PDB file of C-alpha atoms and ligand atoms in Angstrom:
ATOM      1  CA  UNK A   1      24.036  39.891 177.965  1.00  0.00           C
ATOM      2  CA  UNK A   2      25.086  36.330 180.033  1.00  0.00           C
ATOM      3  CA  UNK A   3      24.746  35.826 183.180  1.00  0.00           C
ATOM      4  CA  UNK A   4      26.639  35.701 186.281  1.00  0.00           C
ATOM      5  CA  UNK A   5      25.729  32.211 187.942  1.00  0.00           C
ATOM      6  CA  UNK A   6      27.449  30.371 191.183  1.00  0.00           C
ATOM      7  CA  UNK A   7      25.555  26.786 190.723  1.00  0.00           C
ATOM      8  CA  UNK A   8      26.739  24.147 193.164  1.00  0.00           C
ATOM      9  CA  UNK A   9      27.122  20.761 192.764  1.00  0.00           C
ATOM     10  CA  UNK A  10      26.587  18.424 195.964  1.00  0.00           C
ATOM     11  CA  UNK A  11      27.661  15.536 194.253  1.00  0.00           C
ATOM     12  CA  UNK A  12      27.150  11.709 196.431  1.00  0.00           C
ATOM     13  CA  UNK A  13      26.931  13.478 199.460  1.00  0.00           C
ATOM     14  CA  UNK A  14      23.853  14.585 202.471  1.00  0.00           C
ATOM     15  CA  UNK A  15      21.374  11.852 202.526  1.00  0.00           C
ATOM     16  CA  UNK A  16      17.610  13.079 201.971  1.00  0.00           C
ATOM     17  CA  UNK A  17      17.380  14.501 205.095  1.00  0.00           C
ATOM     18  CA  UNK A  18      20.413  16.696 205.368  1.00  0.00           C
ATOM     19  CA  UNK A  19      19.474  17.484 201.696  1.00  0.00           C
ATOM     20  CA  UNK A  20      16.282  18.972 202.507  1.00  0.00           C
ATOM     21  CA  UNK A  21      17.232  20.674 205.687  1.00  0.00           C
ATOM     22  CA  UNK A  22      20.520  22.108 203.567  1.00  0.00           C
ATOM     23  CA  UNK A  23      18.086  23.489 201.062  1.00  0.00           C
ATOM     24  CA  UNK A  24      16.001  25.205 203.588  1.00  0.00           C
ATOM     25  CA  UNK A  25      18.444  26.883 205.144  1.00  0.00           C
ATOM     26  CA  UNK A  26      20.165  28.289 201.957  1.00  0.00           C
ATOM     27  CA  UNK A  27      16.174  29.365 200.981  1.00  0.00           C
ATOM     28  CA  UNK A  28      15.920  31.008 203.641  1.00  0.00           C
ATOM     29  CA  UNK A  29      19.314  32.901 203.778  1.00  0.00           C
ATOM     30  CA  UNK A  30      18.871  33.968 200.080  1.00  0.00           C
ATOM     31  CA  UNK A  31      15.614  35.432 200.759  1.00  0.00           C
ATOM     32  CA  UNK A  32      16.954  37.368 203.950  1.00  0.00           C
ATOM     33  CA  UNK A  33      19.532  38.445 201.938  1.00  0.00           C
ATOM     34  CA  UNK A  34      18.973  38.472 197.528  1.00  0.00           C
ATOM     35  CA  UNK A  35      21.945  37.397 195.482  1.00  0.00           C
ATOM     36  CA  UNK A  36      23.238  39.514 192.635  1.00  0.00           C
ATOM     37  CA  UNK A  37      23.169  36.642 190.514  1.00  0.00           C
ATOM     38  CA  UNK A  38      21.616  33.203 189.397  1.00  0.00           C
ATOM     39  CA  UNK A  39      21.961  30.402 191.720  1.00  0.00           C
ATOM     40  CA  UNK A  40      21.495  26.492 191.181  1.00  0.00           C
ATOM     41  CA  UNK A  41      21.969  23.622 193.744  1.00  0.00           C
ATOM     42  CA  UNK A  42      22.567  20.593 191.816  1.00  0.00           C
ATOM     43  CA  UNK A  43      21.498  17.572 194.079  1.00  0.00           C
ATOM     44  CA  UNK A  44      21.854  13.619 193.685  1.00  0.00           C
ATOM     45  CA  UNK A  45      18.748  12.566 192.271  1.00  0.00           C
ATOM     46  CA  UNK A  46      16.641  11.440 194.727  1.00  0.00           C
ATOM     47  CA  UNK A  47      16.505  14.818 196.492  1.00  0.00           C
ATOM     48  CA  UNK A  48      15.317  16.316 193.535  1.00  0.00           C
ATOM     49  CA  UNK A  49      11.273  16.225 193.906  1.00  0.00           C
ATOM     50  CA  UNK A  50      11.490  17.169 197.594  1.00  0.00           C
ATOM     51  CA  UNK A  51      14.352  20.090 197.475  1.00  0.00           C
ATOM     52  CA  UNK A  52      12.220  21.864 194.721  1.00  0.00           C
ATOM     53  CA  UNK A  53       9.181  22.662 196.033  1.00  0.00           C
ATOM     54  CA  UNK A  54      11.161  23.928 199.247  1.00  0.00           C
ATOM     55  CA  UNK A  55      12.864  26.395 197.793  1.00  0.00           C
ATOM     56  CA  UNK A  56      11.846  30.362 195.904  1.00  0.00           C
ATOM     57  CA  UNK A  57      12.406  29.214 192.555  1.00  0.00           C
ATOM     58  CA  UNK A  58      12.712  33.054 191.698  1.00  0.00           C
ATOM     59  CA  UNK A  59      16.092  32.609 193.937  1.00  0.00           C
ATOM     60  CA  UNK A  60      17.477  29.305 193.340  1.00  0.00           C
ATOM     61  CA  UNK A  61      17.089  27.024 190.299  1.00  0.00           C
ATOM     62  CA  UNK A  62      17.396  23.173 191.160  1.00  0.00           C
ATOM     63  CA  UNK A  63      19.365  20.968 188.833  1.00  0.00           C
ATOM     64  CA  UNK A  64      20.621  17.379 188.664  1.00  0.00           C
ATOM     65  CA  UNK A  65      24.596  16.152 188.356  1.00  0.00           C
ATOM     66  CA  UNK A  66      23.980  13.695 185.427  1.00  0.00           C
ATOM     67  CA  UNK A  67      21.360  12.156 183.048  1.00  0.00           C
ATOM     68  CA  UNK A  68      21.078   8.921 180.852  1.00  0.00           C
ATOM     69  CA  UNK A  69      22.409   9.534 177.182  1.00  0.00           C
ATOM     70  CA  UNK A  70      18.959   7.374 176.616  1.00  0.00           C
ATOM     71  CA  UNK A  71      14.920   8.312 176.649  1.00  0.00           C
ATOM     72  CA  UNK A  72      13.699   5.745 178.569  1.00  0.00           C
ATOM     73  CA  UNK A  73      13.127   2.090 178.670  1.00  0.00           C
ATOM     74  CA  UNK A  74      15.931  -1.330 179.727  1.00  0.00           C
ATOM     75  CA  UNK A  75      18.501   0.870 181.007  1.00  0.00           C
ATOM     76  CA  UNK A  76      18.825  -0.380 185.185  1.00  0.00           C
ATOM     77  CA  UNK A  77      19.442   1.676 187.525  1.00  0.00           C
ATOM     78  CA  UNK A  78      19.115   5.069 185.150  1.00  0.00           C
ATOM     79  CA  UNK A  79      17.519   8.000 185.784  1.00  0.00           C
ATOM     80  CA  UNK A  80      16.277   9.981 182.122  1.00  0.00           C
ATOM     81  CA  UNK A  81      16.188  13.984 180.997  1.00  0.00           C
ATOM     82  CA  UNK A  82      12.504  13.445 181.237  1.00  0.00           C
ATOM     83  CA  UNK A  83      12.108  12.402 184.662  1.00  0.00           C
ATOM     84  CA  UNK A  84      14.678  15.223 186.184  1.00  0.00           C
ATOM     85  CA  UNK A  85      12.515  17.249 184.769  1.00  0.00           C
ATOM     86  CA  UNK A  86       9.150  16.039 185.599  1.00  0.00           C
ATOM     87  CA  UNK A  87      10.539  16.558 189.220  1.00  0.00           C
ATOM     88  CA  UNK A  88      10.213  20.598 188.393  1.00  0.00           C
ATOM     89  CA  UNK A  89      14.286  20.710 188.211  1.00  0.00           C
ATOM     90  CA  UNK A  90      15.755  23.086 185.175  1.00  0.00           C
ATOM     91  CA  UNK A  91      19.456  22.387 185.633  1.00  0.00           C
ATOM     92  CA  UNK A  92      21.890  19.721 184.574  1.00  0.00           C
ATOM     93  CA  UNK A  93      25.148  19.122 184.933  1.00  0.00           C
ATOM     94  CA  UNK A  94      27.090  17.364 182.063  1.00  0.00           C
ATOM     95  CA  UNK A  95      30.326  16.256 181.651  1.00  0.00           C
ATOM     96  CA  UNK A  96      31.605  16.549 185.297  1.00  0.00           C
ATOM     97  CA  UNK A  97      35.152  15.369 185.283  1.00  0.00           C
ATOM     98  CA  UNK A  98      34.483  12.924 187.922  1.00  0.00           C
ATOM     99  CA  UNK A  99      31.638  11.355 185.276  1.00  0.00           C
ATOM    100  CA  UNK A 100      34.056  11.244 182.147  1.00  0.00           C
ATOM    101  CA  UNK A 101      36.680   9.578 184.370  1.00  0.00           C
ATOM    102  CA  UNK A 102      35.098   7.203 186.715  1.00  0.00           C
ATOM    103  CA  UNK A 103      31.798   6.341 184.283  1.00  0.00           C
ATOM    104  CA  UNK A 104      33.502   6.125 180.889  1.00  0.00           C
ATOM    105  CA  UNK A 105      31.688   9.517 179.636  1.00  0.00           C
ATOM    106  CA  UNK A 106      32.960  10.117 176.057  1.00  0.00           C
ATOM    107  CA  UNK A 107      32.388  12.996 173.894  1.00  0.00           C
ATOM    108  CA  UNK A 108      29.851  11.016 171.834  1.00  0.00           C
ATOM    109  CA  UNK A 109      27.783  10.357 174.831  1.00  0.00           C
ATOM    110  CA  UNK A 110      27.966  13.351 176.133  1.00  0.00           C
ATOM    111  CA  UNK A 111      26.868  14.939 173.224  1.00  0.00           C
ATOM    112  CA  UNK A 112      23.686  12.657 173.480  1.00  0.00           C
ATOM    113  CA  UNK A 113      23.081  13.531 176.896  1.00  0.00           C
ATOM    114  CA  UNK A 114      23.304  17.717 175.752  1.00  0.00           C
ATOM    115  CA  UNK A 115      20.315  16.441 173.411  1.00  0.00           C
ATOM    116  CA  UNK A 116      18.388  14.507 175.834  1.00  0.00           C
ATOM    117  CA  UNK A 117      18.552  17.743 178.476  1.00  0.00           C
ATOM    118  CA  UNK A 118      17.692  20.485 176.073  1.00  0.00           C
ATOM    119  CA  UNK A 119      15.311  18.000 174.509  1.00  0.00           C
ATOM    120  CA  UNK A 120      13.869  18.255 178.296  1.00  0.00           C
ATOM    121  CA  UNK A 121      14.370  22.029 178.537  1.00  0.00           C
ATOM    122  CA  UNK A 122      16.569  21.384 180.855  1.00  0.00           C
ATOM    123  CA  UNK A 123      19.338  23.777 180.812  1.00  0.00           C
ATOM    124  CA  UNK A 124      22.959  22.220 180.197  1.00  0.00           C
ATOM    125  CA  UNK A 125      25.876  22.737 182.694  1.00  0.00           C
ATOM    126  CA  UNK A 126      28.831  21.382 180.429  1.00  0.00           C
ATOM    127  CA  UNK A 127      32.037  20.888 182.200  1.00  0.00           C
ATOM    128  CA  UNK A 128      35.104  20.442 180.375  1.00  0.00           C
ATOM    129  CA  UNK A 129      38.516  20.725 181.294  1.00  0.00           C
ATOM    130  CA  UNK A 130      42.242  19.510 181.542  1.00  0.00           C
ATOM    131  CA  UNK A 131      44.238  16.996 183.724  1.00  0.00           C
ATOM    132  CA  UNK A 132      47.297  18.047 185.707  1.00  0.00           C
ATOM    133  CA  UNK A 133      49.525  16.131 182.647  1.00  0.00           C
ATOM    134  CA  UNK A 134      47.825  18.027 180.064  1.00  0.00           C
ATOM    135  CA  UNK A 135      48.381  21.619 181.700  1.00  0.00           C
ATOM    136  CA  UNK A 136      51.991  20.539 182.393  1.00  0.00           C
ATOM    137  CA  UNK A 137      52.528  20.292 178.780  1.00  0.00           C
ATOM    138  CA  UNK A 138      50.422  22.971 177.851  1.00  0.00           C
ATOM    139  CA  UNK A 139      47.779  21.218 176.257  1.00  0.00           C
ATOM    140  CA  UNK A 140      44.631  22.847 177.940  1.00  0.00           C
ATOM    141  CA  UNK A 141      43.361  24.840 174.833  1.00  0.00           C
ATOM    142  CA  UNK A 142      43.546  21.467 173.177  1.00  0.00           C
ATOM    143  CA  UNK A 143      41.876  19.541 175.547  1.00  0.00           C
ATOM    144  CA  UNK A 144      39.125  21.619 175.671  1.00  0.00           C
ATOM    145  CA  UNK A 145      38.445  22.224 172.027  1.00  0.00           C
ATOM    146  CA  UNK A 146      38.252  18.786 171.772  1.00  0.00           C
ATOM    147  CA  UNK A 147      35.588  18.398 174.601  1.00  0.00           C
ATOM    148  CA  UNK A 148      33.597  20.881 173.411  1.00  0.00           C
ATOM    149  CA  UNK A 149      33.065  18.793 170.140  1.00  0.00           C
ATOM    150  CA  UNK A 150      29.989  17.610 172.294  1.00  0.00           C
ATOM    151  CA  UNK A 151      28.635  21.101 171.822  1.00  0.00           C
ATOM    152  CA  UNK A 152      29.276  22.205 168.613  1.00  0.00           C
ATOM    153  CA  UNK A 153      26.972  20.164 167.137  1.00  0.00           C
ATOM    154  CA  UNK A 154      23.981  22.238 168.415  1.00  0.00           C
ATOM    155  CA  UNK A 155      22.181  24.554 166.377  1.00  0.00           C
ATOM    156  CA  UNK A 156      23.171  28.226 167.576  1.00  0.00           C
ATOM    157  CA  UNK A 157      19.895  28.522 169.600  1.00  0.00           C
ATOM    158  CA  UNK A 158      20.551  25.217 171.198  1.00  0.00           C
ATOM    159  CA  UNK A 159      23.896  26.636 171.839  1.00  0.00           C
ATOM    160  CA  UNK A 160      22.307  29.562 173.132  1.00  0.00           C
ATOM    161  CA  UNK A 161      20.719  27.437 176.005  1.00  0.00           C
ATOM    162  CA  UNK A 162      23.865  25.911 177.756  1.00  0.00           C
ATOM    163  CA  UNK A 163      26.178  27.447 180.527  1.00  0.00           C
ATOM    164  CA  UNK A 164      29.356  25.897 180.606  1.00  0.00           C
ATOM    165  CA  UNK A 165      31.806  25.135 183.385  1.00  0.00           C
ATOM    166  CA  UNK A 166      35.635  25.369 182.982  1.00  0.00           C
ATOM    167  CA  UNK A 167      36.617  23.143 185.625  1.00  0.00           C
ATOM    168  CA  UNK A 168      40.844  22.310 185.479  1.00  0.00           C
ATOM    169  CA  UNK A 169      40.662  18.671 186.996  1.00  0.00           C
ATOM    170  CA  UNK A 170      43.636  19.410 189.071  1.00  0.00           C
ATOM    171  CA  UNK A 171      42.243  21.948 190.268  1.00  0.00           C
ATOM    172  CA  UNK A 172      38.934  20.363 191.533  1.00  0.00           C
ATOM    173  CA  UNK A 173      38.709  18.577 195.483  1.00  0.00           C
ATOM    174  CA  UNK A 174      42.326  19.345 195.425  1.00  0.00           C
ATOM    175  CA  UNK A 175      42.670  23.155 197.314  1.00  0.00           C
ATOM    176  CA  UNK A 176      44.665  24.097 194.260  1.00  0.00           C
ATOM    177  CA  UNK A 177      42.776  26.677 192.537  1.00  0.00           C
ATOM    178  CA  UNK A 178      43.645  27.948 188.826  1.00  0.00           C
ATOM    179  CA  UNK A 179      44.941  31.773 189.456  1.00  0.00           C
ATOM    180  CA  UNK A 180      42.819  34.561 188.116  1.00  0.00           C
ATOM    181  CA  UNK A 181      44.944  34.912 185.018  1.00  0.00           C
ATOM    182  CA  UNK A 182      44.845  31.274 184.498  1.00  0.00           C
ATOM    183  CA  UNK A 183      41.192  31.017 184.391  1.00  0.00           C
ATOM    184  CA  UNK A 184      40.941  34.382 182.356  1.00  0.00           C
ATOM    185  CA  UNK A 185      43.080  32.870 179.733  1.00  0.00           C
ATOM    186  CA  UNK A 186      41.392  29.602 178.994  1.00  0.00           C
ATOM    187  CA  UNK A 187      37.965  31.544 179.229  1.00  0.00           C
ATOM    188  CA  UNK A 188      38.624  33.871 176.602  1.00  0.00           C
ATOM    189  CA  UNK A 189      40.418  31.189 174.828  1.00  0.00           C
ATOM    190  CA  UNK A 190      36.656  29.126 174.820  1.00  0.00           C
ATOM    191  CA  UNK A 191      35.148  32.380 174.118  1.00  0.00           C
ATOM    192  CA  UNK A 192      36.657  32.703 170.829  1.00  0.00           C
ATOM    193  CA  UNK A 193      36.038  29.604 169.832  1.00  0.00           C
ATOM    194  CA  UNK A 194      32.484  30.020 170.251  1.00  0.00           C
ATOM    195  CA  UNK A 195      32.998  33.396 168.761  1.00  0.00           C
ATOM    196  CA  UNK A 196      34.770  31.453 165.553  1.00  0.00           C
ATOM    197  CA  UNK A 197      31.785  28.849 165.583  1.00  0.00           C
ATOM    198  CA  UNK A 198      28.434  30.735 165.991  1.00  0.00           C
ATOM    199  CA  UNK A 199      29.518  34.345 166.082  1.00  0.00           C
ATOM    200  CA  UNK A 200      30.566  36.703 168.477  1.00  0.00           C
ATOM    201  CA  UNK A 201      27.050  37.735 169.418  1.00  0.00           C
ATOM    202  CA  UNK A 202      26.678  33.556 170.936  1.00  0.00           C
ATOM    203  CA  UNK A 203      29.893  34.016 172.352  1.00  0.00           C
ATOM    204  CA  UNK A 204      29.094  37.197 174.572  1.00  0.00           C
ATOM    205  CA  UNK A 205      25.955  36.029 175.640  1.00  0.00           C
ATOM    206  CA  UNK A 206      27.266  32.184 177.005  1.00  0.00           C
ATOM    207  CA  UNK A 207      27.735  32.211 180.486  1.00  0.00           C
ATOM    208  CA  UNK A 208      31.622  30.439 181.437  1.00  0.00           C
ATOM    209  CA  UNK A 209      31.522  29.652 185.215  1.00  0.00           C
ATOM    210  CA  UNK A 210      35.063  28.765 186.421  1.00  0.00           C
ATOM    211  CA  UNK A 211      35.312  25.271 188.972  1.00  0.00           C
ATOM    212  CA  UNK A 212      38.070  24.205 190.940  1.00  0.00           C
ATOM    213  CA  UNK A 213      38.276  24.969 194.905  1.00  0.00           C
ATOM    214  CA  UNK A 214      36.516  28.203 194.484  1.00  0.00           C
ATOM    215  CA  UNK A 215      35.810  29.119 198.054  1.00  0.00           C
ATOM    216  CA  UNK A 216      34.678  33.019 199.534  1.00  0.00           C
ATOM    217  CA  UNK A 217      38.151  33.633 199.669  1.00  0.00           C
ATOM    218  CA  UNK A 218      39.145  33.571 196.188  1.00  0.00           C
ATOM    219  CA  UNK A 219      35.889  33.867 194.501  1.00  0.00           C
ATOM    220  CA  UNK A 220      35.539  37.678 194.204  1.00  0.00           C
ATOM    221  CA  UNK A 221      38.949  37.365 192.251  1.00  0.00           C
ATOM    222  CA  UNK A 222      38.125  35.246 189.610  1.00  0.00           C
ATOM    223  CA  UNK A 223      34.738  36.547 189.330  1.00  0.00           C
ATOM    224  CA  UNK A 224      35.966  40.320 188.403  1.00  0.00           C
ATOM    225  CA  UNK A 225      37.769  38.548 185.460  1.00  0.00           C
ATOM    226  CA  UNK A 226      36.092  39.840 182.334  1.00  0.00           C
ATOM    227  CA  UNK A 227      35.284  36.539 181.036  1.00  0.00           C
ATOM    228  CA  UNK A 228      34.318  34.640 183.797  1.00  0.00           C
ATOM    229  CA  UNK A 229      30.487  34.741 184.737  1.00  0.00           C
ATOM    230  CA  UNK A 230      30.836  32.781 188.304  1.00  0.00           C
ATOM    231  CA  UNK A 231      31.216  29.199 189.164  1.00  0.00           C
ATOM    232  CA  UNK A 232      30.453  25.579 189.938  1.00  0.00           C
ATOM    233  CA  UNK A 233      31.201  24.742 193.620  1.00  0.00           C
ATOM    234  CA  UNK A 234      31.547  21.723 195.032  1.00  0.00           C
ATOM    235  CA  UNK A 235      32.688  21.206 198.350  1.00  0.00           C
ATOM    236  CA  UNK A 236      32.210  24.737 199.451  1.00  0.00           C
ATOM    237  CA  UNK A 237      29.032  24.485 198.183  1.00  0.00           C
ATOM    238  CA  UNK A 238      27.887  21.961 201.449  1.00  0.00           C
ATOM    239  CA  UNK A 239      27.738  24.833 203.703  1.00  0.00           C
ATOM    240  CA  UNK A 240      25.493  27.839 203.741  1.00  0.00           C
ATOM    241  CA  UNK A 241      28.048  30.619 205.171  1.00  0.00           C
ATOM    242  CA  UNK A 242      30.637  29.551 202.345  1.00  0.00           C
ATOM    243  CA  UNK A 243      27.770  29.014 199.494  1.00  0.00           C
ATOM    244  CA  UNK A 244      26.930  32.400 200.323  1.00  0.00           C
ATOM    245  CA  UNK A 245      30.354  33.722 200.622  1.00  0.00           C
ATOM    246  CA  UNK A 246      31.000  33.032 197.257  1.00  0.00           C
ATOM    247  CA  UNK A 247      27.524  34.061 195.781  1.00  0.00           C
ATOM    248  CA  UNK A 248      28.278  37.490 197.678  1.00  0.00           C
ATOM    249  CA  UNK A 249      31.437  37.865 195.466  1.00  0.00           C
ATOM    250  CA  UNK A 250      28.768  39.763 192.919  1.00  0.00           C
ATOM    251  CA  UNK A 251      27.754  42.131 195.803  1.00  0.00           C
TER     252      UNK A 251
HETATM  253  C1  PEP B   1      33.280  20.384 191.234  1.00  0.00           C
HETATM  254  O1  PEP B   1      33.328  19.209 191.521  1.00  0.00           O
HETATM  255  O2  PEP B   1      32.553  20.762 190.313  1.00  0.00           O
HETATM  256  C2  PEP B   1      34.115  21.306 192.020  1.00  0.00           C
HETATM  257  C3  PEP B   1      34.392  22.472 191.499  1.00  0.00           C
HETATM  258  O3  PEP B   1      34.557  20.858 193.236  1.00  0.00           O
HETATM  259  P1  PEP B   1      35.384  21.698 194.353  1.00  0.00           P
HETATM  260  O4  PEP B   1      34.747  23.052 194.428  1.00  0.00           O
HETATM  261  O5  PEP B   1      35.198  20.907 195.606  1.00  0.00           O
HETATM  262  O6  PEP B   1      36.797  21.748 193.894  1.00  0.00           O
END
């Protein structure tokens, strides 16, 4: 069956430093104290090689925030599948709202990207989800289906390999958090369509982490929604006692 996951996503912020001495300290108070489920710390790049030798990678998986949509070769300033992973990191995330918006990240390129990572075995965190506009006029199943054209490509087993990340954009930096039933909803709604594209057995086993403001306050109610398996964290995920407040939701 999937698993329950809180990954967190540091995005552009702690400089190597603060990185390492952020990773340490969440080591050591997830070994103190085991989580109930999978956790991931998804760092800027250059922390990678140093943050994952520092931490119990029996506890907490290491992952990246983007990837090239190219191997390797005239492409400035961009860092490839292959080298995230030759820095011992499993994780990726893909699709981040703040990528598709700011960077130009289309489905097509995304859906390059998805290759590159699993090419890498590195495991896929695929973000999709609506702008405040779109859920105004209702449009969130729609948005989504359409973003998840970047996935649907894969063969089931490749399928198989991603976790994916409902993240409501409005929802996301903002305080405003999707309600329970809101985020129940859409999950099941992206369940079925994985259900309708690779069969319910794919479906039951992909892991849908909910993003948007999730903080230890709220966390435990989303989590005990049937169809969501945890979530992607970003500013809360920048301090230990509210990392771990949420990861202690499964407790
Ligand atoms: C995110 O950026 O993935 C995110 C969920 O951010 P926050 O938790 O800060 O809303």
């Amino acid at each position: 069956m999937r698993k329950n996951i809180v990954a967190g996503n540091w995005k552009m912020n702690k400089n190597l430093q603060e990185g390492i001495a952020l990773a340490k300290e969440l080591n050591e108070a997830l070994t103190a104290d085991k989580p109930n489920c999978d956790v991931v710390i998804c760092t800027p790049f250059i922390h990678l090689a140093s943050v994952t030798p520092i931490v119990d990678s029996a506890i907490i998986g290491v992952g990246a925030e983007n990837c090239a949509d190219k191997v390797s070769g005239a492409y400035t300033g961009e860092v490839s599948a292959e080298m995230v992973a030759s820095t011992g990191a499993q994780y990726v995330i893909l699709g981040h709202s703040e990528r598709r918006s700011y960077y130009g990240e289309t489905v097509e390129i995304l859906e390059e990207k998805v290759k590159l990572a699993l090419a890498n075995n590195l495991t896929p965190i695929f973000c999709i989800g609506e702008v405040l506009e779109e859920r105004k006029a209702e449009k969130q199943n729609e948005v989504v289906a359409a973003q998840l054209a970047s996935v649907f490509t894969l063969s089931a087993e490749d399928f198989g390999k991603i976790i994916l990340a409902y993240e409501p954009v409005w929802a996301i930096g903002t305080g405003l958090t999707a309600t329970p039933e809101q985020a129940q909803d859409i999950h099941a709604y992206i369940r079925s369509l994985i259900a309708e594209k690779y069969g319910q057995e794919v479906a039951d086993n992909c892991s849908i982490l909910y993003g948007g403001s999730c903080k230890p306050s709220n966390a435990k109610e989303l989590f005990a929604k049937p169809d969501v398996d945890g979530g992607l964290i970003g500013g809360a995920a920048l301090k230990v006692a509210d990392f771990k407040g949420i990861i202690d939701a499964f407790k």
